[in-house]
Coordinates of N, CA and C in Angstrom, one line a residue:
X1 N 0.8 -1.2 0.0 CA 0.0 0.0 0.0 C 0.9 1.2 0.0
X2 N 0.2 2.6 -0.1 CA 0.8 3.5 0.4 C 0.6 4.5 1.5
X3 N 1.5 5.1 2.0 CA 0.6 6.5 3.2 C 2.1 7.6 2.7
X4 N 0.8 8.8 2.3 CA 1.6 9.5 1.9 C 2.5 9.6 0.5
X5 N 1.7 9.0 -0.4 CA 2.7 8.3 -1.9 C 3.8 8.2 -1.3
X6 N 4.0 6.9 0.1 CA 5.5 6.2 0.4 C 4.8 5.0 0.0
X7 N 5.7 4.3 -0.6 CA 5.1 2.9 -0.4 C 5.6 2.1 0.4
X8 N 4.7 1.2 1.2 CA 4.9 0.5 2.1 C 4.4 -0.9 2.3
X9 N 5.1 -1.9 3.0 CA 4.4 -3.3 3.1 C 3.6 -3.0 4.5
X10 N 2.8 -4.2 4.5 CA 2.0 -3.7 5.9 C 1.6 -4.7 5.9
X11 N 1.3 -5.2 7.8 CA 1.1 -7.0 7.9 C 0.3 -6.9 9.4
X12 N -0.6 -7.9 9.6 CA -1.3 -7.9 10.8 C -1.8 -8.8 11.2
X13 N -2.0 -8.7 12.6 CA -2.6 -10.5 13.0 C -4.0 -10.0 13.7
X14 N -4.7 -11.2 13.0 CA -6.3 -11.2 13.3 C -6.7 -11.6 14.6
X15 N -6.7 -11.0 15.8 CA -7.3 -11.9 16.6 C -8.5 -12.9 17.1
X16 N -9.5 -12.3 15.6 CA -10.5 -13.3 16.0 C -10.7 -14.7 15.0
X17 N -8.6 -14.9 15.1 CA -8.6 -16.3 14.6 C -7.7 -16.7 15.0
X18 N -8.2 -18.0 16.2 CA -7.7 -18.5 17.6 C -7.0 -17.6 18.3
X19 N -7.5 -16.2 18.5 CA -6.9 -15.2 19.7 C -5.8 -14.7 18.9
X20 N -5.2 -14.6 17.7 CA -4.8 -14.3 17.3 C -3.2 -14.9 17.4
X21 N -3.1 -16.2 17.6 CA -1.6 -16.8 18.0 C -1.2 -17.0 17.1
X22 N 0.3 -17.1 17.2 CA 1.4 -17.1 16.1 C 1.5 -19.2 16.2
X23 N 2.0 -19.4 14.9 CA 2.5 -21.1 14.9 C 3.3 -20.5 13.7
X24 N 3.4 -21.6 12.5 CA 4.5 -21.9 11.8 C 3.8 -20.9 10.7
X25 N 2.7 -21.4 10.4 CA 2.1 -20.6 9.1 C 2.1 -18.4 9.1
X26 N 1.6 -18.5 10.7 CA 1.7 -17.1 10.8 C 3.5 -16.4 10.9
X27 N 3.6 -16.8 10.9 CA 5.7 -16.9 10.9 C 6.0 -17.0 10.2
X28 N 5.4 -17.7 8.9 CA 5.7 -17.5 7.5 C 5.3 -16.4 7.1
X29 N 4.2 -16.1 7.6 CA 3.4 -15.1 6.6 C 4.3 -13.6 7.0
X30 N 4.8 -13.6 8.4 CA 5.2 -12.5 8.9 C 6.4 -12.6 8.2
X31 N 7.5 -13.4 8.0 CA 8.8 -13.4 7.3 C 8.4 -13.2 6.0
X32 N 7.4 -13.2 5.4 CA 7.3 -13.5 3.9 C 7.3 -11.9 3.8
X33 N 6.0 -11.2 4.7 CA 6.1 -9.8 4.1 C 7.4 -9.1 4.9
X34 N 8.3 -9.5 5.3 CA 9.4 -8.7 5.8 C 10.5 -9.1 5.0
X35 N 10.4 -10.0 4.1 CA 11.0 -10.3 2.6 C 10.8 -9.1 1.5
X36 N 9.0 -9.2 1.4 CA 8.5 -8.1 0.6 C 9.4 -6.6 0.5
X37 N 9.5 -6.8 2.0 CA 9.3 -5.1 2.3 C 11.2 -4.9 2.0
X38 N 11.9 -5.9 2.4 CA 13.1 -5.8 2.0 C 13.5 -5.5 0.2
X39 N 13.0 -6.6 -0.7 CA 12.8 -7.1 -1.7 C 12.6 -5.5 -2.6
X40 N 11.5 -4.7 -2.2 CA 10.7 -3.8 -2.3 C 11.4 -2.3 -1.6
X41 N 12.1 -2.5 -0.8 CA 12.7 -1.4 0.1 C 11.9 -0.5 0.5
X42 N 10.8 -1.2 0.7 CA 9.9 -0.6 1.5 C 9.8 -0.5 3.4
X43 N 9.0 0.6 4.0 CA 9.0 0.2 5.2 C 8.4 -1.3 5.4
X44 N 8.4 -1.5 6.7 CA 7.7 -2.4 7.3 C 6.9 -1.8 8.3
X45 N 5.3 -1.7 8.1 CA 4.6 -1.4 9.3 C 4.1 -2.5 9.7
X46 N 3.9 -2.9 11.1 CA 3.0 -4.1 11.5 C 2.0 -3.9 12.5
X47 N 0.8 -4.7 12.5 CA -0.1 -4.1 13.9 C -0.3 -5.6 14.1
X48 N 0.3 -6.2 15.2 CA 0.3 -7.0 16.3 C -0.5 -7.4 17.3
X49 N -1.6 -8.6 17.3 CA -2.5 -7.9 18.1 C -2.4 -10.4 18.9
X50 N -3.0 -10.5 19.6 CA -2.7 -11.9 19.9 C -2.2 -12.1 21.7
X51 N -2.5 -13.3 21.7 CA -2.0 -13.6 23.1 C -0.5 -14.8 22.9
X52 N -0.2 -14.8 21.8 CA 1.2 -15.5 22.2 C 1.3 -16.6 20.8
X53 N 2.4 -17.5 21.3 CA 2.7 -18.9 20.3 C 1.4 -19.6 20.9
X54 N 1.1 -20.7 19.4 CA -0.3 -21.5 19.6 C 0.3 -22.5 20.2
X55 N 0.1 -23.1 21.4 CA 0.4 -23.7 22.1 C 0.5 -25.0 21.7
X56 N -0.7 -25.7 20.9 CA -0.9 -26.9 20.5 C 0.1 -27.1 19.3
X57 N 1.0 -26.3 18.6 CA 2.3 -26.6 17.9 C 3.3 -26.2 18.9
X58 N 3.3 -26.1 19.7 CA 4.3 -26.6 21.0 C 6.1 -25.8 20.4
X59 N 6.9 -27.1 20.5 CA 8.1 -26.2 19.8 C 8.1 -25.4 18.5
X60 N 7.6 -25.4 17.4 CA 7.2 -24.9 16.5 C 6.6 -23.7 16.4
X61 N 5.6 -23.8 17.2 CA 4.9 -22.6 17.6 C 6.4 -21.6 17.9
X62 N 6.9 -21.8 19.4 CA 8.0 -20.8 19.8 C 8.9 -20.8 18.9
X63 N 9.9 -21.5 18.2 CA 10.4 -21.4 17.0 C 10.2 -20.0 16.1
X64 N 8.9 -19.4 16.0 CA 8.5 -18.5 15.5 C 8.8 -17.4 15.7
X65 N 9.2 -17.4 17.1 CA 9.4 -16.1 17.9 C 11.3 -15.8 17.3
X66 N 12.2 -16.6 17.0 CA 13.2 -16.7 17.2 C 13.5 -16.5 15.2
X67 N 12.5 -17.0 14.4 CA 12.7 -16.9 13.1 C 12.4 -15.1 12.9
X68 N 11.2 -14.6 13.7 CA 10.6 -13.6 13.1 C 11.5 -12.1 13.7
X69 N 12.1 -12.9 14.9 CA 13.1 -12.0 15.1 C 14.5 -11.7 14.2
X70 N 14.9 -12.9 13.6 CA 16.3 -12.7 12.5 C 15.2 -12.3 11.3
X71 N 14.1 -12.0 11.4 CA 14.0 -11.7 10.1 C 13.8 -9.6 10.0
X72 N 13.1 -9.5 11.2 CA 13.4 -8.2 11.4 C 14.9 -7.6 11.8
X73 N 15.6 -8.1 12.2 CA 17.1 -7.9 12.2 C 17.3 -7.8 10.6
X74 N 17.3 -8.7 9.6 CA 17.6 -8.1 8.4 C 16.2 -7.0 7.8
X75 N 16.0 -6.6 8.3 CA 15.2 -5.3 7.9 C 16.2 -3.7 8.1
X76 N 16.5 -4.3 9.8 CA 17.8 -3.3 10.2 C 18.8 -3.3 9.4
X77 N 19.4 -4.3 9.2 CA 20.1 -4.5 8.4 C 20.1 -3.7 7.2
X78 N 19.4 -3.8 6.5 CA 19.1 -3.3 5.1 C 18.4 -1.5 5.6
X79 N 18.4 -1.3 6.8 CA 18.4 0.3 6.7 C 16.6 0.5 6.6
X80 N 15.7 -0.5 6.8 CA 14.4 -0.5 6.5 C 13.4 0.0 7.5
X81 N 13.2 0.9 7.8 CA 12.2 1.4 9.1 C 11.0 0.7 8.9
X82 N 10.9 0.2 10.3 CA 10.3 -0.8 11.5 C 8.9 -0.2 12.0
X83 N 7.7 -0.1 11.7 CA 7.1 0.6 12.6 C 5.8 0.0 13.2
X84 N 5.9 -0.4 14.9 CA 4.5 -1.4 15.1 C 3.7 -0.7 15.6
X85 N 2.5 -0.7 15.5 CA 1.1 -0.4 16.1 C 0.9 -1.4 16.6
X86 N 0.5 -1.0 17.5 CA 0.2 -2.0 19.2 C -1.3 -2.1 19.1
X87 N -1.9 -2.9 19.3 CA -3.7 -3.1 19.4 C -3.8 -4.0 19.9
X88 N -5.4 -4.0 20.9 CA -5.3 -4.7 22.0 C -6.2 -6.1 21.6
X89 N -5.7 -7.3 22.2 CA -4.3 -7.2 23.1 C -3.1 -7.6 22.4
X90 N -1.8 -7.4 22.8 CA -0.7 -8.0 22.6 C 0.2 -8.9 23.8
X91 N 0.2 -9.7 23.2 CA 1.0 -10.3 24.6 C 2.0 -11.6 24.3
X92 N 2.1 -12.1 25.3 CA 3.1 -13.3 25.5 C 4.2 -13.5 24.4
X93 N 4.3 -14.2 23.5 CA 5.4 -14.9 22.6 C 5.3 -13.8 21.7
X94 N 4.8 -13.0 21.3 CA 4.3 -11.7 20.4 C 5.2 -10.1 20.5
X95 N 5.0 -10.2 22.0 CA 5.7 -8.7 22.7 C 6.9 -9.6 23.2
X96 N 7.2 -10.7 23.2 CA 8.6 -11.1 23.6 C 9.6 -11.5 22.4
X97 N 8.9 -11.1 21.0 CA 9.5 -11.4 19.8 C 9.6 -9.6 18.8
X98 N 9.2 -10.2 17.7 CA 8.8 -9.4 16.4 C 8.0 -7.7 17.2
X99 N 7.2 -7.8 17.9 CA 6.3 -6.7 18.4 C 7.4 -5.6 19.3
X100 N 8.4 -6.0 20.0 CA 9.1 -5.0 20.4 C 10.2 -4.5 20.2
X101 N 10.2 -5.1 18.7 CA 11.5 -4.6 17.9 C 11.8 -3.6 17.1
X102 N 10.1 -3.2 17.3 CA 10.3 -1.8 16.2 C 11.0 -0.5 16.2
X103 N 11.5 0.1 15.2 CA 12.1 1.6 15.8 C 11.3 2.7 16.1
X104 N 9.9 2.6 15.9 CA 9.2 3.5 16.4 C 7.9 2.6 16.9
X105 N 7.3 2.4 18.0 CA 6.8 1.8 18.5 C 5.2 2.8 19.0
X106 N 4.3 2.4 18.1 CA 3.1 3.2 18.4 C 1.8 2.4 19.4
X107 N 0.9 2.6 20.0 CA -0.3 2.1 20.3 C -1.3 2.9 20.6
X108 N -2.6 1.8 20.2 CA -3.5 2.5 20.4 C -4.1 3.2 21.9
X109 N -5.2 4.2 22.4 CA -5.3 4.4 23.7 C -5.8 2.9 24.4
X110 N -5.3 2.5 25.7 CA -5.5 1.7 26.7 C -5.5 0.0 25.9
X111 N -4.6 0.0 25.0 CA -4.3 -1.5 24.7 C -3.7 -2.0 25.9
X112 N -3.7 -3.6 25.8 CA -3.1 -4.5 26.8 C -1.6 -4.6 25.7
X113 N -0.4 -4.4 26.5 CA 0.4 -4.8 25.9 C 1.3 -5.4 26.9
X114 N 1.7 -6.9 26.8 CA 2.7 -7.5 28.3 C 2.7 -8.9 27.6
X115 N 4.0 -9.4 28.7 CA 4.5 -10.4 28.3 C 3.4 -11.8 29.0
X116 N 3.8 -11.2 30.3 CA 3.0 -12.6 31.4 C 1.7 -11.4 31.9
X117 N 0.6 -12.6 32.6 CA -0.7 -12.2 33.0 C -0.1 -11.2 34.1
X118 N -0.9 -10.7 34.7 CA -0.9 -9.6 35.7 C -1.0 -10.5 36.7
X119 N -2.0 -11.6 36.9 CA -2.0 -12.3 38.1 C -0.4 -13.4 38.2
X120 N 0.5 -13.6 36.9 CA 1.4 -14.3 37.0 C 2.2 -13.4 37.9
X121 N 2.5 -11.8 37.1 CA 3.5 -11.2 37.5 C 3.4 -10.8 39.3
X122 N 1.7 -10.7 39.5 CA 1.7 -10.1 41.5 C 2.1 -11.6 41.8
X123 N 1.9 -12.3 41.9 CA 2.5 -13.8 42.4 C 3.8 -13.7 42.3
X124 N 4.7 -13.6 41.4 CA 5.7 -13.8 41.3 C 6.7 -12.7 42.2
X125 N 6.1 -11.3 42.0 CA 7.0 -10.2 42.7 C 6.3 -10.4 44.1
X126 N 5.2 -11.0 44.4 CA 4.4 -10.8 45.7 C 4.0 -9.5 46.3
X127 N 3.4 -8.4 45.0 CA 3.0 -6.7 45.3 C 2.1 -7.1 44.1
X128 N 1.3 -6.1 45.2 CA -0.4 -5.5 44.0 C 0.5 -4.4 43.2
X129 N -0.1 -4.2 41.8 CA 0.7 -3.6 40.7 C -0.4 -2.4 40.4
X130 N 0.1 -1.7 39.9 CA -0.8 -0.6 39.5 C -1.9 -0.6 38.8
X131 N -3.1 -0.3 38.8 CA -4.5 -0.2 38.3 C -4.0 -0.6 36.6
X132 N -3.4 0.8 36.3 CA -3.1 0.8 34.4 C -1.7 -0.1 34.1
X133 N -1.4 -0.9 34.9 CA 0.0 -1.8 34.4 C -1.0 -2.5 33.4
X134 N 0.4 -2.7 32.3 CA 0.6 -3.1 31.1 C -0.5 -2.8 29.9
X135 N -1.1 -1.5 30.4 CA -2.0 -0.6 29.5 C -1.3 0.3 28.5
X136 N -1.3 0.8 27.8 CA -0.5 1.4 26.8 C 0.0 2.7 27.4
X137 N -0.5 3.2 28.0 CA 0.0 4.4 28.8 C 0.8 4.2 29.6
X138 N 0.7 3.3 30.6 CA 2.0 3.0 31.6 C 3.4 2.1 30.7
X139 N 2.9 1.5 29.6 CA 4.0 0.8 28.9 C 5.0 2.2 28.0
X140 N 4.2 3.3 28.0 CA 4.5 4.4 27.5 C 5.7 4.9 28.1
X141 N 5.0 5.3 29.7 CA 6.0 5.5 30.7 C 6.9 5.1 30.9
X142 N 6.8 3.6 30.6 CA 8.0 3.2 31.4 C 9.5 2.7 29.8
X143 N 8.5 3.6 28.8 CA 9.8 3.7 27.5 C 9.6 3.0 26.8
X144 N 8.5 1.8 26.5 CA 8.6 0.7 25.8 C 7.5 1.1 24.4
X145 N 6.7 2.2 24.8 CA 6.0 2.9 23.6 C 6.7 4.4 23.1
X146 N 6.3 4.7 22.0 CA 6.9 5.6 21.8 C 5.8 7.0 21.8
X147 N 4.7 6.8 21.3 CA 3.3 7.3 21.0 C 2.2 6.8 21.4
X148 N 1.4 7.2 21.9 CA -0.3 6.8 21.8 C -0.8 7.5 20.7
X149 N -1.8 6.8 19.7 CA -2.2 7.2 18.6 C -4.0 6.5 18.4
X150 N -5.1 7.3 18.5 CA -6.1 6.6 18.4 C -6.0 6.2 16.5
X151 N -6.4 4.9 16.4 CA -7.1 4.3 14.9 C -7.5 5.2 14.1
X152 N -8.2 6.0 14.4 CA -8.7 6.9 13.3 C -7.1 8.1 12.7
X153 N -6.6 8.3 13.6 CA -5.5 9.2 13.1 C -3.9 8.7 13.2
X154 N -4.1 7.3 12.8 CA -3.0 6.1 12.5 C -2.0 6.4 11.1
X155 N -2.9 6.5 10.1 CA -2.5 7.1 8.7 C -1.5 8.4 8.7
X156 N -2.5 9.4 9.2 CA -1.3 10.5 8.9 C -0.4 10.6 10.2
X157 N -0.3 9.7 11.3 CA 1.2 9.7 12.3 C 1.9 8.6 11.3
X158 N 1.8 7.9 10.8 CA 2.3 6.6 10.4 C 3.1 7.5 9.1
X159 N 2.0 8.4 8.3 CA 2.7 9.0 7.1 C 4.0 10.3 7.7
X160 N 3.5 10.6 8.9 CA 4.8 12.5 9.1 C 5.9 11.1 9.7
X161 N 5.7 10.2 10.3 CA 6.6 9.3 10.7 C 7.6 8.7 9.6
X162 N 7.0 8.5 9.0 CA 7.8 7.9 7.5 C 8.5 8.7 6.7
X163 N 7.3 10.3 6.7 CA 8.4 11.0 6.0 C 9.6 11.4 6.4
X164 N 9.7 11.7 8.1 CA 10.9 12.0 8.5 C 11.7 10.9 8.3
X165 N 11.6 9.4 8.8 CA 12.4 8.8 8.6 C 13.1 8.6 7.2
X166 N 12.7 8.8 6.1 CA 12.5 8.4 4.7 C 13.2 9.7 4.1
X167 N 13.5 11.0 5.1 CA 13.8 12.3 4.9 C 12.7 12.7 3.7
X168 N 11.9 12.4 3.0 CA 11.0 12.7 2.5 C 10.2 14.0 2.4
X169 N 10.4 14.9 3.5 CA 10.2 16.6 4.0 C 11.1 17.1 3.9
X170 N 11.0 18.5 2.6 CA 11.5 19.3 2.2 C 12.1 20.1 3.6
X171 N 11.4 20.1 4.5 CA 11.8 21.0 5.6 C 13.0 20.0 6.9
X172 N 12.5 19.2 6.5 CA 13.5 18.1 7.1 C 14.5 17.7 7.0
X173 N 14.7 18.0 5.4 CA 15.9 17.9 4.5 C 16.6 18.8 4.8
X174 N 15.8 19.8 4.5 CA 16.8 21.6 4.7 C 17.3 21.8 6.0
X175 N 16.7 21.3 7.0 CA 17.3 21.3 8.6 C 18.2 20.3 8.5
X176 N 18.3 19.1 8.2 CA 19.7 18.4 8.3 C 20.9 18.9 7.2
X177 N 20.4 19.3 6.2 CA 21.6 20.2 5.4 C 22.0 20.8 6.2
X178 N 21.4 21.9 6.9 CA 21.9 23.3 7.9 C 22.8 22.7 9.1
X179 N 21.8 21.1 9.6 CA 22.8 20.9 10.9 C 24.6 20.0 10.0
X180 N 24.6 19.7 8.9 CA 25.6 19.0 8.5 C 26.8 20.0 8.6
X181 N 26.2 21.2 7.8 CA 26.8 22.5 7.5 C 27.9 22.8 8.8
X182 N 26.6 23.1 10.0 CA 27.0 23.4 11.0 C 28.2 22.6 11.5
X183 N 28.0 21.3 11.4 CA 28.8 20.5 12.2 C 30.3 20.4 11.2
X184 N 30.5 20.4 10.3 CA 31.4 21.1 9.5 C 32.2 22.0 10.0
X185 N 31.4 23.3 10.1 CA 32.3 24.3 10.6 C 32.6 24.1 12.1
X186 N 31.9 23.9 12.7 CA 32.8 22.9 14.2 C 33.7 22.5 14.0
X187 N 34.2 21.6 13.4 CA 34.9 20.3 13.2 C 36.1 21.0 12.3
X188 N 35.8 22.2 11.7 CA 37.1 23.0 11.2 C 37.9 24.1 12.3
X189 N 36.4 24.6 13.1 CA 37.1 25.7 13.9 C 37.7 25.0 15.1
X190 N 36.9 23.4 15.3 CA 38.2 22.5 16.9 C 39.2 22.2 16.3
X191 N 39.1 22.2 14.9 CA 40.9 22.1 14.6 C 41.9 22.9 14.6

């Protein structure tokens, strides 16, 4: 597709098919369009939505987590901007893979985004946790989002996002000419 006459690949998991869990097929599908998007040099946007690996493919299922990670590594690689949208829920084998590797990491207001249940993690630390843990706002806080963005005004953050990354704004261009400029004459007058 495009946003913004950029062209872009764009990939998403359905949650209301088996909650949206990853196994071997969906791990194809995710490596296939992050091939695309290579192939293409296009971004990668993804919106992520699921409770984890499908349990009933067992190793395979988790396997997925570990493919879909080397495959957004060669995205980096190739210089490809990464961008996930968070929608609720995200969770387990999902946000511990592919989902938190993006370079700009967006969600929607008050998605679930976390690894383990709320009741795993007060068990485990033995403390009541905060009302909005692992809500999109406290995941915000604590650095792991970059943005809250409601659905309806996804397109044009997703497009000013791209263009800066993509340097694509005339005005964005002109300001990094001026800072190269600048840093130039620095780098003449510390000598």
């Amino acid at each position: 597709g495009q946003i913004n006459n950029i062209n872009i690949t764009a990939g998403a998991i359905n949650f209301d098919f088996i909650g949206g869990s990853v196994a071997s097929a969906e791990g194809e599908a995710i490596i296939t369009g992050i091939q695309h998007a290579i192939d293409n040099k296009n971004p990668f946007v993804f919106f992520p939505s699921g409770g984890g690996q499908r349990m009933m493919e067992s190793p395979i299922a988790l396997a997925q987590m570990t493919r879909t990670t080397l495959a957004v590594n060669e995205l980096k690689k190739n210089n490809i901007p990464y961008i996930v949208c968070f929608t609720d829920p995200t969770a387990g084998g999902i946000t511990a893979s592919f989902a938190m590797l993006g370079d700009i990491a967006l969600a929607e207001p008050n998605s679930l985004i976390a690894f383990a249940g709320r009741r795993v993690i007060e068990a485990t630390v033995k403390e009541d946790l905060p009302e909005n843990f692992q809500r999109a706002e406290y995941v915000q806080e604590c650095g792991f989002v970059d943005l809250i963005v409601e659905r309806k005004d996804l397109a044009e953050k997703i497009g000013t996002l791209l263009s800066i990354l993509l340097k694509k704004n005339s005005a964005i261009s002109t300001e990094d000419n001026e800072t190269s400029e600048n840093n130039q004459s620095l780098t003449k007058a510390a000598s």
